[in-house]
Short mmCIF file of the C-alpha atoms (twelve columns), coordinates in Angstrom:
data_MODEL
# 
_entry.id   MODEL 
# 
loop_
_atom_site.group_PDB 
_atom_site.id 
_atom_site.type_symbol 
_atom_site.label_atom_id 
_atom_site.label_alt_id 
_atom_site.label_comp_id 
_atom_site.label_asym_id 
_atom_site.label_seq_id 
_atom_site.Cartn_x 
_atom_site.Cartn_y 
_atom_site.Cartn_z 
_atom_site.pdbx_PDB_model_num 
ATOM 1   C CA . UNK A 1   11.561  8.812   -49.594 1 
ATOM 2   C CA . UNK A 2   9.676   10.107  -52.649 1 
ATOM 3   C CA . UNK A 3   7.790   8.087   -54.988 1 
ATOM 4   C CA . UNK A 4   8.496   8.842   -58.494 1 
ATOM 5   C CA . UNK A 5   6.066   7.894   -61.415 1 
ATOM 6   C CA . UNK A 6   7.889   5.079   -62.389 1 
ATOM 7   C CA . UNK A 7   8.191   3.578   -59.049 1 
ATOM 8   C CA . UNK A 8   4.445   3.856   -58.621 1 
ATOM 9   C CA . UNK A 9   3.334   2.270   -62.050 1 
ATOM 10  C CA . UNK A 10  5.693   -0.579  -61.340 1 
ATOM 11  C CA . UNK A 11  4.160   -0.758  -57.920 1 
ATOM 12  C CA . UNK A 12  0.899   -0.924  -59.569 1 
ATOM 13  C CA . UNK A 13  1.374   -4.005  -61.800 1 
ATOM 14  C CA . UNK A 14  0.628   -6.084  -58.482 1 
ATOM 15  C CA . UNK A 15  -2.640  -4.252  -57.411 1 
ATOM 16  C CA . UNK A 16  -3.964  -5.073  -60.471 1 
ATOM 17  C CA . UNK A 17  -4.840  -8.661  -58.550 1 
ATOM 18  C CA . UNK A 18  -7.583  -7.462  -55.957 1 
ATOM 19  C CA . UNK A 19  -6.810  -9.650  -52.450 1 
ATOM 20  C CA . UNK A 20  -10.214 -11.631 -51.656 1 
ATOM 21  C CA . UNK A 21  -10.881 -12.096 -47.254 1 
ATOM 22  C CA . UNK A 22  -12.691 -14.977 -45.674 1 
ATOM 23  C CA . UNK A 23  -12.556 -16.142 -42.709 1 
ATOM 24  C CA . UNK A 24  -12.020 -19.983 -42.050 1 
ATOM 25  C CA . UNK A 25  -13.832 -21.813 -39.292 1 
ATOM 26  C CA . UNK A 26  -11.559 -23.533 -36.583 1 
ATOM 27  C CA . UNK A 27  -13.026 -24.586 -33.498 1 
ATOM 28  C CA . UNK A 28  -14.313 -21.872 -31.130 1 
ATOM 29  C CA . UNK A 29  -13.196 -18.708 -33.673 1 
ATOM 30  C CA . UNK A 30  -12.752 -18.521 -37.230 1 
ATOM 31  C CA . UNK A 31  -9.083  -17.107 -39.214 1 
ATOM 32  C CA . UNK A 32  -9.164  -14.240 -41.147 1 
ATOM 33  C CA . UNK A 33  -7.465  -15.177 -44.375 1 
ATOM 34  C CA . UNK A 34  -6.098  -13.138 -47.512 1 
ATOM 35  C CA . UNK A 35  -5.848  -14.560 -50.821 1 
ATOM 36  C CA . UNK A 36  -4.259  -12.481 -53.914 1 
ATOM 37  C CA . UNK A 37  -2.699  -13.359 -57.294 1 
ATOM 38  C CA . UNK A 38  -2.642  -16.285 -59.486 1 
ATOM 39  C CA . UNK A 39  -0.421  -19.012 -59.845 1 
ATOM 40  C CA . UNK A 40  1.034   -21.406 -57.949 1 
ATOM 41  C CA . UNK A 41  -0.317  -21.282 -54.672 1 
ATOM 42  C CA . UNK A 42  1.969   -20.068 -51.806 1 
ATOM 43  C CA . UNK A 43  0.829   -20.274 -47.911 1 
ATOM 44  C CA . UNK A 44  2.634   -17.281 -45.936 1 
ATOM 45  C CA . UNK A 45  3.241   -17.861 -42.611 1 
ATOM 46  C CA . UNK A 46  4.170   -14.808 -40.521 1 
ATOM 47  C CA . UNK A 47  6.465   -14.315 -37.647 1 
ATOM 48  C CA . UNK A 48  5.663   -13.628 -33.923 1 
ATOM 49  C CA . UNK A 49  3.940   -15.504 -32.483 1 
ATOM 50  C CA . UNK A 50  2.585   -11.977 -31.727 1 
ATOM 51  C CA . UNK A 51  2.242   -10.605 -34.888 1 
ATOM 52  C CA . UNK A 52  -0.219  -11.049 -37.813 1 
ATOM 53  C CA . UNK A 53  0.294   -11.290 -41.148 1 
ATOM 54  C CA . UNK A 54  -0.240  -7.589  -42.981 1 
ATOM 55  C CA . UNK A 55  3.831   -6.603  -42.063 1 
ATOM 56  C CA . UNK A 56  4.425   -8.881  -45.213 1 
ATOM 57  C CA . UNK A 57  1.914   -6.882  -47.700 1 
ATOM 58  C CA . UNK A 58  3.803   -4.706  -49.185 1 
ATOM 59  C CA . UNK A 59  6.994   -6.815  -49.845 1 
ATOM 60  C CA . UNK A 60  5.179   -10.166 -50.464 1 
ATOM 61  C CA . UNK A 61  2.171   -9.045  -52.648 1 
ATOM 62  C CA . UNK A 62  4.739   -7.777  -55.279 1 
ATOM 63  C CA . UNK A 63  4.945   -11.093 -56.299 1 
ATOM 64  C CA . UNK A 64  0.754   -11.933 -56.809 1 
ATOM 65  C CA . UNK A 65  1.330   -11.753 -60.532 1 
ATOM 66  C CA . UNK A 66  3.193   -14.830 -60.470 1 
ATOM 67  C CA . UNK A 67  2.069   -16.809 -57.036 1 
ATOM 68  C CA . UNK A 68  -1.389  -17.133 -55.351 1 
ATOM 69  C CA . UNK A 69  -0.431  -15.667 -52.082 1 
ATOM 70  C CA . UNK A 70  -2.348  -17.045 -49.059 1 
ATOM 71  C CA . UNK A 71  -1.891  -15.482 -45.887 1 
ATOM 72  C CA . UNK A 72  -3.678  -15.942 -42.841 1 
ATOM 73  C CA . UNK A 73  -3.430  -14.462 -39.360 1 
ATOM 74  C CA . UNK A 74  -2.261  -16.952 -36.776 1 
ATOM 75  C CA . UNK A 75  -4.981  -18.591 -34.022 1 
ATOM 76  C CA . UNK A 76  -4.713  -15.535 -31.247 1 
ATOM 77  C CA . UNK A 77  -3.433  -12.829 -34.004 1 
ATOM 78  C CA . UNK A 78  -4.388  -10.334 -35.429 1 
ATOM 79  C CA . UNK A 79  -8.294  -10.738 -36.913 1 
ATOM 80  C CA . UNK A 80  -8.124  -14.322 -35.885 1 
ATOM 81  C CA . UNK A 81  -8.392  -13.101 -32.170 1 
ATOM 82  C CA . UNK A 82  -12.169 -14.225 -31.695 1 
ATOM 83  C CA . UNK A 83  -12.816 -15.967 -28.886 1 
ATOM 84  C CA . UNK A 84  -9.181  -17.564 -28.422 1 
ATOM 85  C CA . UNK A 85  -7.847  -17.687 -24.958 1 
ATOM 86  C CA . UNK A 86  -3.963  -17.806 -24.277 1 
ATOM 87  C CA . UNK A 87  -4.155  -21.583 -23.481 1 
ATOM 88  C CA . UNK A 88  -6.162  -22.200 -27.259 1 
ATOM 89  C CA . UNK A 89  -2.488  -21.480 -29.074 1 
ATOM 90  C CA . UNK A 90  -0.325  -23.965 -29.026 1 
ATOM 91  C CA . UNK A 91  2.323   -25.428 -31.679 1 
ATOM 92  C CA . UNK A 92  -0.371  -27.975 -32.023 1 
ATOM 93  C CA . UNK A 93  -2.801  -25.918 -32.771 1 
ATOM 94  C CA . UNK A 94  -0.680  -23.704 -35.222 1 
ATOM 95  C CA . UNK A 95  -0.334  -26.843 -37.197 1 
ATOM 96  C CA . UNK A 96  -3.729  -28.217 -37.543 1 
ATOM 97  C CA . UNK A 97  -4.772  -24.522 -38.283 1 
ATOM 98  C CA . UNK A 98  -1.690  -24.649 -41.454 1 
ATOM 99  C CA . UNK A 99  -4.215  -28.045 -42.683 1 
ATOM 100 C CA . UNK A 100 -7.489  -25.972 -41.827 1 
ATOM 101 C CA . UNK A 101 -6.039  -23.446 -44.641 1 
ATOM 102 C CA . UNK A 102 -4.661  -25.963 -46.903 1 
ATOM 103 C CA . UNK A 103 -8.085  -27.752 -46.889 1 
ATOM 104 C CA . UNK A 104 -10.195 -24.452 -46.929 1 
ATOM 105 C CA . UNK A 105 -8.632  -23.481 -50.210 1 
ATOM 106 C CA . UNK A 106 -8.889  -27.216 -51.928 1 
ATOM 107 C CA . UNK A 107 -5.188  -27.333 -51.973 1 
ATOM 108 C CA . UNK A 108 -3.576  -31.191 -51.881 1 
ATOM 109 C CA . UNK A 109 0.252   -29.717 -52.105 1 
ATOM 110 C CA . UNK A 110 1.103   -26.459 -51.393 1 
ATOM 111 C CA . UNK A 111 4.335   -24.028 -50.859 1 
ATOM 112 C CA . UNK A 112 4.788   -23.051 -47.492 1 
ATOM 113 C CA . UNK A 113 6.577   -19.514 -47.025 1 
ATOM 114 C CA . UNK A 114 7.803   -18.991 -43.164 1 
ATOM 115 C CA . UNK A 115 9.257   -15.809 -41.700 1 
ATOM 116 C CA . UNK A 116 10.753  -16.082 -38.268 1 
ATOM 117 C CA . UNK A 117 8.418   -17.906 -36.113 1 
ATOM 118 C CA . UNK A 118 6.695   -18.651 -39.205 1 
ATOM 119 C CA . UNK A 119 9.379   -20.948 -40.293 1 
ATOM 120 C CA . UNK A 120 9.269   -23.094 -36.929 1 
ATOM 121 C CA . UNK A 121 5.929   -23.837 -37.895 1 
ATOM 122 C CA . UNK A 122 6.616   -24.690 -41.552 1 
ATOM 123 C CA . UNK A 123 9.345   -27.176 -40.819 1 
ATOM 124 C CA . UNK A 124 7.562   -28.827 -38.256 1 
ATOM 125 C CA . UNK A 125 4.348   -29.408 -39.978 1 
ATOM 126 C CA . UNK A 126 6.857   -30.534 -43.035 1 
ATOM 127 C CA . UNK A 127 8.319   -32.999 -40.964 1 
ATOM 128 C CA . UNK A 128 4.399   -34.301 -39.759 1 
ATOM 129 C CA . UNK A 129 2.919   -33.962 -43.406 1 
ATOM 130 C CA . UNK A 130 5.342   -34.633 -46.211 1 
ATOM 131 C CA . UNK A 131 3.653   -35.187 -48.468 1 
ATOM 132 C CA . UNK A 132 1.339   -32.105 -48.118 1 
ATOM 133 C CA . UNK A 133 4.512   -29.862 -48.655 1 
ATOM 134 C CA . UNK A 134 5.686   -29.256 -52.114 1 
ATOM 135 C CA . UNK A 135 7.803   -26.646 -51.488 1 
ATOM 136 C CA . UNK A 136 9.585   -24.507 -48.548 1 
ATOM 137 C CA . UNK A 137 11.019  -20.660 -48.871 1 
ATOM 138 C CA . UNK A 138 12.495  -19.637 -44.887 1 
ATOM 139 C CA . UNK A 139 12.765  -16.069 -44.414 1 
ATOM 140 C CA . UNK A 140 14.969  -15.174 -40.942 1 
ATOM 141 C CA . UNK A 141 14.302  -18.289 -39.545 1 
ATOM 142 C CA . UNK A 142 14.030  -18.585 -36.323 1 
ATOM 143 C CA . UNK A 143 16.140  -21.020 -33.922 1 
ATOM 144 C CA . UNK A 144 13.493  -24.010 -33.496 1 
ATOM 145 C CA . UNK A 145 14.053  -25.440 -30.204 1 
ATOM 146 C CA . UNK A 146 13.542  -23.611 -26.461 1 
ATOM 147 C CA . UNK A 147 17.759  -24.236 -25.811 1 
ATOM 148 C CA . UNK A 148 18.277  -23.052 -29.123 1 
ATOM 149 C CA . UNK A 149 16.240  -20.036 -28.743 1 
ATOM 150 C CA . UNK A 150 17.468  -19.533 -25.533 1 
ATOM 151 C CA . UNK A 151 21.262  -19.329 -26.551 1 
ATOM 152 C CA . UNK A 152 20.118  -17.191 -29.260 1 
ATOM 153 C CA . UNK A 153 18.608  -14.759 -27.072 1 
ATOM 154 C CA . UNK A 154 21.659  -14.411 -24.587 1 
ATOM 155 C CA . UNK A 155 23.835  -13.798 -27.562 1 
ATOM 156 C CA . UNK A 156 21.584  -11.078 -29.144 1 
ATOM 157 C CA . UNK A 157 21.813  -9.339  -25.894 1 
ATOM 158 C CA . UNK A 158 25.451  -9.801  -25.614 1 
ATOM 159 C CA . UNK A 159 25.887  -8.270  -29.321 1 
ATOM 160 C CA . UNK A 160 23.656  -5.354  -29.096 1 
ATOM 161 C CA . UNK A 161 23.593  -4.158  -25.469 1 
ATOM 162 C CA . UNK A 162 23.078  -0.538  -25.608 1 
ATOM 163 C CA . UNK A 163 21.610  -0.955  -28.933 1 
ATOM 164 C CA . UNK A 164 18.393  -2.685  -27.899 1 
ATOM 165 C CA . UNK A 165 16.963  0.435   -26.246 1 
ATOM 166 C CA . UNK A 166 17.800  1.996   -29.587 1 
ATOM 167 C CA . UNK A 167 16.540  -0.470  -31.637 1 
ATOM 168 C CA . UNK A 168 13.083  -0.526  -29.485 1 
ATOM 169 C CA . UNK A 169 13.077  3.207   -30.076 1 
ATOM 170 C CA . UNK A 170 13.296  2.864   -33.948 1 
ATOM 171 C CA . UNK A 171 10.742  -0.084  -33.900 1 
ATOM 172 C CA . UNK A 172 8.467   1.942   -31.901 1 
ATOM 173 C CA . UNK A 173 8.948   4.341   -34.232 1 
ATOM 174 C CA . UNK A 174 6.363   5.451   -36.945 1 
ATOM 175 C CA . UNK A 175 8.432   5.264   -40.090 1 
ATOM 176 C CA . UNK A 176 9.647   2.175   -38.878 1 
ATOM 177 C CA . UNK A 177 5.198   0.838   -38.588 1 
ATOM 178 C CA . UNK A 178 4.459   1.848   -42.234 1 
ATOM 179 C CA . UNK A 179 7.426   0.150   -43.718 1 
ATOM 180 C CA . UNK A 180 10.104  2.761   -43.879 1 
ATOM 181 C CA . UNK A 181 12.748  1.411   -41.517 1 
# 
């Protein structure tokens, strides 16, 4: 797909916000963190739990005019991978690491934005910390519980069948890594 000049100026009215990285100390490693934009300020929790956070740039960002986007990469993920063993991630863990950000960038309230797994992990530390929560946006979310996940699952596989080797293929796919599904 071609980018025309008018797509690309409009495109540009969000890089006009340059993202600021620093990492944020939590226990044995440190999370990488990206903050861009101004406005009210927005925490983005990605999905997974094996991804990180940069498959919701180019989307997401689009919106730093308006929002202060705060994303981080989940304890284990992506540049938060430092010295983290598979036993050092746990739900717990994913929640106190939510408060390490909130308190890292002075926030008392803040927007939580979950995709997927990232939603789990909003609602849950919602439920613990009310009244840090202002507001919640759930993208895909996912189904919360292990039985619920588990039914999911078995359905999915039901549905697609054939299609998951095809859909592996066109994940594994490069078009499909650099946003152009």
């Amino acid at each position: 797909m071609a980018l025309t000049a008018e797509s690309a100026a409009a495109l540009q009215i969000y890089r006009t916000v340059e993202p600021r990285e620093s990492r944020i100390p939590a226990g044995k490693t440190t999370l990488y963190s990206r903050e861009i934009g101004h406005g009210p300020p927005i925490i983005v929790l990605h999905g997974g739990p094996d991804f990180d956070h940069s498959y919701l740039l180019p989307d997401l960002d689009r919106l730093a005019d308006a929002f202060r986007l705060i994303y981080y990469d989940q304890r284990g993920r992506g540049r938060s991978a430092d010295h983290v063993s598979p036993g050092d991630v746990t739900l717990i863990s994913d929640l106190e690491d939510i408060d390490r950000v909130r308190q890292h960038f002075h926030l008392r309230s803040v927007a939580l934005l979950g995709h997927s797994w990232g939603t789990v992990l909003a609602l849950e530390y919602a439920l613990r910390h009310p009244e840090r929560v202002s507001h919640m946006i759930l993208m895909n979310p996912a189904p919360a519980s292990a039985s619920d996940r588990a039914v999911f699952r078995k359905a999915y596989a039901q549905k697609l069948g054939a299609d998951m080797d095809r859909q592996a293929d066109i994940m594994a796919g490069a078009a499909y890594r650099e946003g152009d599904p």
